[in-house]
Coordinates of C-alpha atoms in Angstrom, one line a residue:
X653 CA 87.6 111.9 115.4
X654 CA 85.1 109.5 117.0
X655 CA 87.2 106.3 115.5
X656 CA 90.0 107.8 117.1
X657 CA 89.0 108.4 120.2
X658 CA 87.5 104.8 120.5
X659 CA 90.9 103.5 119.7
X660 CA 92.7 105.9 122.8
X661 CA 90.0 104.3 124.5
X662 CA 90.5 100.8 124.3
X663 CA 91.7 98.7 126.5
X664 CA 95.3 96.7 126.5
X665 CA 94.7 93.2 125.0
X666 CA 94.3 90.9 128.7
X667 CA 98.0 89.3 129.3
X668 CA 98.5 85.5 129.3
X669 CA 98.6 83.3 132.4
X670 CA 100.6 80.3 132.5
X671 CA 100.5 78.0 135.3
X672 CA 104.0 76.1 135.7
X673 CA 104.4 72.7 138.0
X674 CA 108.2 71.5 139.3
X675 CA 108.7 68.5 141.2
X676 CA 110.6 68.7 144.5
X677 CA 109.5 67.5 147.5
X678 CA 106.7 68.5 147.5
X679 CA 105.0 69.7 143.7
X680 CA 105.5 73.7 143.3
X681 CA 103.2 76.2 141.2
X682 CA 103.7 79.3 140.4
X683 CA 101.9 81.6 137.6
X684 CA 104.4 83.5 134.7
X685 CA 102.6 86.4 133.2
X686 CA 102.8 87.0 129.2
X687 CA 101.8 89.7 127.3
X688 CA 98.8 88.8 124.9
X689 CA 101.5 88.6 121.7
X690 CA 103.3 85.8 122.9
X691 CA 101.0 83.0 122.2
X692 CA 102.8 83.7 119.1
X693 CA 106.0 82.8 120.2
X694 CA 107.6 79.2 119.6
X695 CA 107.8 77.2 122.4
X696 CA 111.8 76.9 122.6
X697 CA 111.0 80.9 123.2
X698 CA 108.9 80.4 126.1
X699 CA 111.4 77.4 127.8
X700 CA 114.0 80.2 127.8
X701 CA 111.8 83.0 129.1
X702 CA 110.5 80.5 131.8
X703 CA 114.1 79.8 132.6
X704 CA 115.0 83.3 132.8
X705 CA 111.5 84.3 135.3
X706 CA 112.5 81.6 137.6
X707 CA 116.1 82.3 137.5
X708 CA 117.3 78.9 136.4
X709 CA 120.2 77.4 134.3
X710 CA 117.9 75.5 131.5
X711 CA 114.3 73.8 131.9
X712 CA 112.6 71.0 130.0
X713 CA 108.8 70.6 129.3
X714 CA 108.3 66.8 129.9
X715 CA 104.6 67.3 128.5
X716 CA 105.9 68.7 125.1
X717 CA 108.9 66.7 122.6
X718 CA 111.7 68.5 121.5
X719 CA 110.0 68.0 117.9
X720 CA 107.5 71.0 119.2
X721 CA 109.5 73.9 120.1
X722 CA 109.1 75.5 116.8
X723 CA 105.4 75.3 117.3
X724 CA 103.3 78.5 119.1
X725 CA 102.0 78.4 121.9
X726 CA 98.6 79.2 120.7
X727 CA 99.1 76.1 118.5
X728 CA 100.0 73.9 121.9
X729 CA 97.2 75.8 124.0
X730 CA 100.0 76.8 126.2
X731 CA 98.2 79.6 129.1
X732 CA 94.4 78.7 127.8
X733 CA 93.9 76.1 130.6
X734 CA 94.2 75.8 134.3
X735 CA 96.4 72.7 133.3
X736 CA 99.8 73.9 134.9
X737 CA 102.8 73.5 132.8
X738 CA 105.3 70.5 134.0
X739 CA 108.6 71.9 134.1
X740 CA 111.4 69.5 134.7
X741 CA 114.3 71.8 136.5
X742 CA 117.5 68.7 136.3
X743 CA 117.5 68.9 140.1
X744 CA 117.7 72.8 140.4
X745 CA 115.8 75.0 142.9
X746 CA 114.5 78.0 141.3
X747 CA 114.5 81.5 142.8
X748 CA 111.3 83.0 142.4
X749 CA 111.1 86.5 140.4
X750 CA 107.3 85.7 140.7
X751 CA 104.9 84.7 143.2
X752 CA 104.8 81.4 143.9
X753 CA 101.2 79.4 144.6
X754 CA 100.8 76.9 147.7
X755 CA 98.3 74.6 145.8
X756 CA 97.5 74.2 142.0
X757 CA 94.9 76.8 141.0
X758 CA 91.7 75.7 139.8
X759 CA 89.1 77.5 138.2
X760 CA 86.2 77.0 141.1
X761 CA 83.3 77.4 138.9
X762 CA 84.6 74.3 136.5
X763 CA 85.7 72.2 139.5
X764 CA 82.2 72.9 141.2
X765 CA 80.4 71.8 138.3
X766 CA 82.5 68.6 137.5
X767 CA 82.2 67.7 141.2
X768 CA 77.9 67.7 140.7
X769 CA 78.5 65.6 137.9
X770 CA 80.1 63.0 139.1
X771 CA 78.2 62.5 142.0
X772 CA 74.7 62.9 140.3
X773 CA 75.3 61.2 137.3
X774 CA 78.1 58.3 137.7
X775 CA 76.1 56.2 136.0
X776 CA 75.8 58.1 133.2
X777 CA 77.6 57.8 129.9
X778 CA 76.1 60.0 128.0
X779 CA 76.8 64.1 127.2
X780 CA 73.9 66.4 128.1
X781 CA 71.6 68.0 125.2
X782 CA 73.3 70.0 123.1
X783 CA 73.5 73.7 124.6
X784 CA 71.4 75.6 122.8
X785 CA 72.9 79.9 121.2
X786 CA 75.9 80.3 119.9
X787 CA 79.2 79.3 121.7
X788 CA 81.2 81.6 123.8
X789 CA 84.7 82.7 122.7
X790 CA 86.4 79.6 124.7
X791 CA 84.1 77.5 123.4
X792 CA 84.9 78.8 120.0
X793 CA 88.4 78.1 120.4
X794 CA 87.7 74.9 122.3
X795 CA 86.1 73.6 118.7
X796 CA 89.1 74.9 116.9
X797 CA 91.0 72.5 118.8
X798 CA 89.0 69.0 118.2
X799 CA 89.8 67.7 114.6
X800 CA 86.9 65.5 113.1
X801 CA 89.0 62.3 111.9
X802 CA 86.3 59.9 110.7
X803 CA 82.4 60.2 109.8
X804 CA 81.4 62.7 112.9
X805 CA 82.0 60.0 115.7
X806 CA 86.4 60.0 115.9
X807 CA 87.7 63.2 117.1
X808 CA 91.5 64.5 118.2
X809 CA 92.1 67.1 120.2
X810 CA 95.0 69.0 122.9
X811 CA 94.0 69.6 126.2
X812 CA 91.6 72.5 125.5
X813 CA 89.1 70.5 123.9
X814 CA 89.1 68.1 126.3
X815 CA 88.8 70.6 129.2
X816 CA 85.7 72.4 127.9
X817 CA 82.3 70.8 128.8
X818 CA 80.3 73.1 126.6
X819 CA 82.5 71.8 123.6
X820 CA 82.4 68.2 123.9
X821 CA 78.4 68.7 124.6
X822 CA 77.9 70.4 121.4
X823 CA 80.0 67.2 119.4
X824 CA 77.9 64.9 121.5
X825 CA 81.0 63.1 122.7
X826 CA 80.4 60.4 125.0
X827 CA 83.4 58.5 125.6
X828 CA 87.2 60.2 126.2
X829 CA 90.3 58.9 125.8
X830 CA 93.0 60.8 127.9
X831 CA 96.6 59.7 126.6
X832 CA 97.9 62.3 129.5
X833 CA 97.3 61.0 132.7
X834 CA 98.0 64.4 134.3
X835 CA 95.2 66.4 132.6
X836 CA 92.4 65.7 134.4
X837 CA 89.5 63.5 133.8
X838 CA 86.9 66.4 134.8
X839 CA 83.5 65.3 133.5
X840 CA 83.5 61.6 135.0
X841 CA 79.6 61.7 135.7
X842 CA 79.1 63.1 131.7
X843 CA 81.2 60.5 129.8
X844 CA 83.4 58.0 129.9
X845 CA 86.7 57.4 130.2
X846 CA 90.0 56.0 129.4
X847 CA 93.0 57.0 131.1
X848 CA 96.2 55.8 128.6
X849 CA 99.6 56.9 131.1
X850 CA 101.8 57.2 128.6
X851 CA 104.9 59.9 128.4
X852 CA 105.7 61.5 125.1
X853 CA 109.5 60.8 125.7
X854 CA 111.9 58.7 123.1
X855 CA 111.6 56.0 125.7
X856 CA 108.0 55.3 126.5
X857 CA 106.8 52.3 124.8
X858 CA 103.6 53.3 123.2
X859 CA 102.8 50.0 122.1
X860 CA 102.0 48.4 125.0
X861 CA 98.9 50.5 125.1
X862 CA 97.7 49.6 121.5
X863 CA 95.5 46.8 122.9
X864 CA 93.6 48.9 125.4
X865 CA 93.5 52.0 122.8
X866 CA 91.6 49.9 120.3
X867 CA 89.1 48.0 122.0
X868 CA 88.5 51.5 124.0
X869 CA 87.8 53.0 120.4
X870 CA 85.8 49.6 119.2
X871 CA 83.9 50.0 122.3
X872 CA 82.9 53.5 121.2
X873 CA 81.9 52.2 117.4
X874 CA 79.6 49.2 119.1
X875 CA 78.1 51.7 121.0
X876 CA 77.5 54.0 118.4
X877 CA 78.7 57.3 120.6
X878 CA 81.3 59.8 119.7
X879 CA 84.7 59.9 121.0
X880 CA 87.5 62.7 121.6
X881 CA 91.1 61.0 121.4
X882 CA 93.3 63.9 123.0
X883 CA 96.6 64.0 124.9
X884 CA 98.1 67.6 126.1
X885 CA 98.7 68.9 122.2
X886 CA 96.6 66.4 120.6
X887 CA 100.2 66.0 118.0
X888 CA 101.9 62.7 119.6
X889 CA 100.5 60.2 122.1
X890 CA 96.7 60.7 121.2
X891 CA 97.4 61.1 117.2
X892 CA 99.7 57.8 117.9
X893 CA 97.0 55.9 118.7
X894 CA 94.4 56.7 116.2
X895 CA 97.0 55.6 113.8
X896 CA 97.2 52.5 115.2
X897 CA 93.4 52.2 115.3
X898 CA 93.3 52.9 111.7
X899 CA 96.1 50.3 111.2
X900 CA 94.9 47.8 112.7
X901 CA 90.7 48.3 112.7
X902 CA 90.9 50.2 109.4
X903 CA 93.4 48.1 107.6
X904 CA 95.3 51.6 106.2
X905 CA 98.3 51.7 105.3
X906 CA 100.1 53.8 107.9
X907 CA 101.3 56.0 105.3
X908 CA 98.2 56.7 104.2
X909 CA 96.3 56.9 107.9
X910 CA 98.6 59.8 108.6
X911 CA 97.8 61.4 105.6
X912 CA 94.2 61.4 106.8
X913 CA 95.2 62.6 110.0
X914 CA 97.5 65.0 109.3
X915 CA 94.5 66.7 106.6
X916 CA 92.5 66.9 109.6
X917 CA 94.7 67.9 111.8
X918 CA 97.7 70.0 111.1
X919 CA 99.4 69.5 114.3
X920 CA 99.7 65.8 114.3
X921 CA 102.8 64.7 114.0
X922 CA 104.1 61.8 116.4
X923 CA 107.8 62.2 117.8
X924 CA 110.7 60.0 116.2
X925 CA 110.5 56.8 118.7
X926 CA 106.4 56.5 118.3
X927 CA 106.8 56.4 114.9
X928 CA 109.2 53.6 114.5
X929 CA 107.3 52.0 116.4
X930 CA 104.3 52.0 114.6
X931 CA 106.1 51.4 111.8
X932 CA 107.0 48.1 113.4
X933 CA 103.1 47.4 114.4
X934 CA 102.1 48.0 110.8
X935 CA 104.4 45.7 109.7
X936 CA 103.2 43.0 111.9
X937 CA 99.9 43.6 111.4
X938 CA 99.6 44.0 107.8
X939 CA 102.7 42.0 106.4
X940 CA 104.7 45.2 105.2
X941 CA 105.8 48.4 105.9
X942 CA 104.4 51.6 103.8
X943 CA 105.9 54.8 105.6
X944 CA 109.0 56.0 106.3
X945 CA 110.2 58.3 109.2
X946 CA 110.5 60.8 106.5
X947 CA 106.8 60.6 105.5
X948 CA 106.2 61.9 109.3
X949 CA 108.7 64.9 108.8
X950 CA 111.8 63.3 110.6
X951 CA 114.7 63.3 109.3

């Protein structure tokens, strides 16, 4: 009887927040409410709810390839940030079925903290002692996201990882490498960073950013810190990258790095134009070609 009445008891599982972003004249935010089952839906799922909510045609997600939207949104950490969703509307005006936000909303406490940092400690490069008891639930799932990619110092990650303070203290990472220029850079004062502005889109050129992404990385090895590689999903841009790293530091095969890459991360899996790309940088940089698009689950 007592089992039962525990479970009459307890409370609804908390709903999901998402935070969405459209250009116009002037950015927009607004805030779509899920219930806590749907950070099991795909993400086309979400781009059609999303469209229905704000009473538009169709939406894209600029921050997210088409490659993802049979991927949850627990898998792409969709509503477990402040990071607001960038919705790309084709020109259309939405008409609000939900409140709508004049300014981004931050979460104070975080801001607060990262604005101390950076203004006692912008000199400094590296994390804070590890915090000491076990982590709290976000941090928990803030570890989740950060893959370990080679010998405790190379890590890949989304935008959770990157966003938590208490996890990056606890993999003593010192240096970050944000391949999304619109998450931001919140723990300037902590570590250092690397902003890499590149669009996961068909036509972004991700090889003009090879040069900077590997002496950035180098840098890291010299030093002998530890450094988180993320972009928004940690699956394109910042997995991109590493490859390239691995190419061109490591002297793998790229067939072979992505193997690595993909055992430690299950997400990782760059979109159609990155990959013939670096399948064009292997080439040149070690005389032949060993992957196919096929070998990176495109068709």
């Amino acid at each position: 009887m007592g089992k039962t009445d525990a479970t009459d008891s307890a409370d609804p599982p908390d709903p999901i927040f998402v935070v969405v972003q459209w250009s116009s004249s002037e950015p927009k935010f607004s805030k779509i409410s899920l219930e806590a089952s749907a950070s099991s839906w795909t993400l086309a799922k979400f781009k059609a709810h999303a469209a229905a909510v704000l009473q538009v045609e169709h939406l894209q997600l600029p921050d997210f390839n088409e490659d993802m939207d049979e991927m949850t949104l627990s898998d792409l950490s969709i509503g477990l940030t402040n990071v607001p969703i960038l919705l790309d509307l084709a020109g259309a005006e939405p008409t609000l079925a939900v409140p709508a936000a004049a300014t981004a909303p931050e979460d104070e406490e975080e801001e607060a903290e990262a604005a101390v940092a950076e203004a006692s400690e912008a000199s400094a490069a590296v994390p804070k002692a590890v915090p000491k008891g076990p982590p709290s639930f976000a941090t928990r799932k803030a570890l989740e996201d950060a893959s370990e990619v080679k010998d405790g110092w190379l890590f890949l990650s989304g935008q959770l990882a990157a966003s938590s303070l208490d996890c990056l203290q606890r993999l003593g990472i010192s240096h970050v490498m944000n391949c999304c220029e619109r998450i931001p850079c919140k723990f300037k004062g902590r570590l250092k960073y690397k902003v890499i502005p590149v669009m996961d889109t068909k036509s972004s050129d991700i090889r003009v950013y090879i040069p900077d992404a590997v002496a950035f990385i180098d840098e890291v090895l010299a030093a002998k810190g530890k450094v988180l590689v993320h972009c928004m999903v940690g699956a394109s841009r910042s997995v991109s990258l590493v490859l390239a790293w691995l190419v061109a530091q490591c002297k793998l095969p790229l067939k072979q790095a992505f193997q690595l890459v993909r055992s430690k991360r299950h997400q990782a899996r760059p979109n159609r134009s990155f990959c013939e790309q670096l399948m064009d940088f292997e080439e040149e940089t070690l005389g032949s070609r060993s992957a196919c698009l096929a070998d990176f689950f495109h068709k």
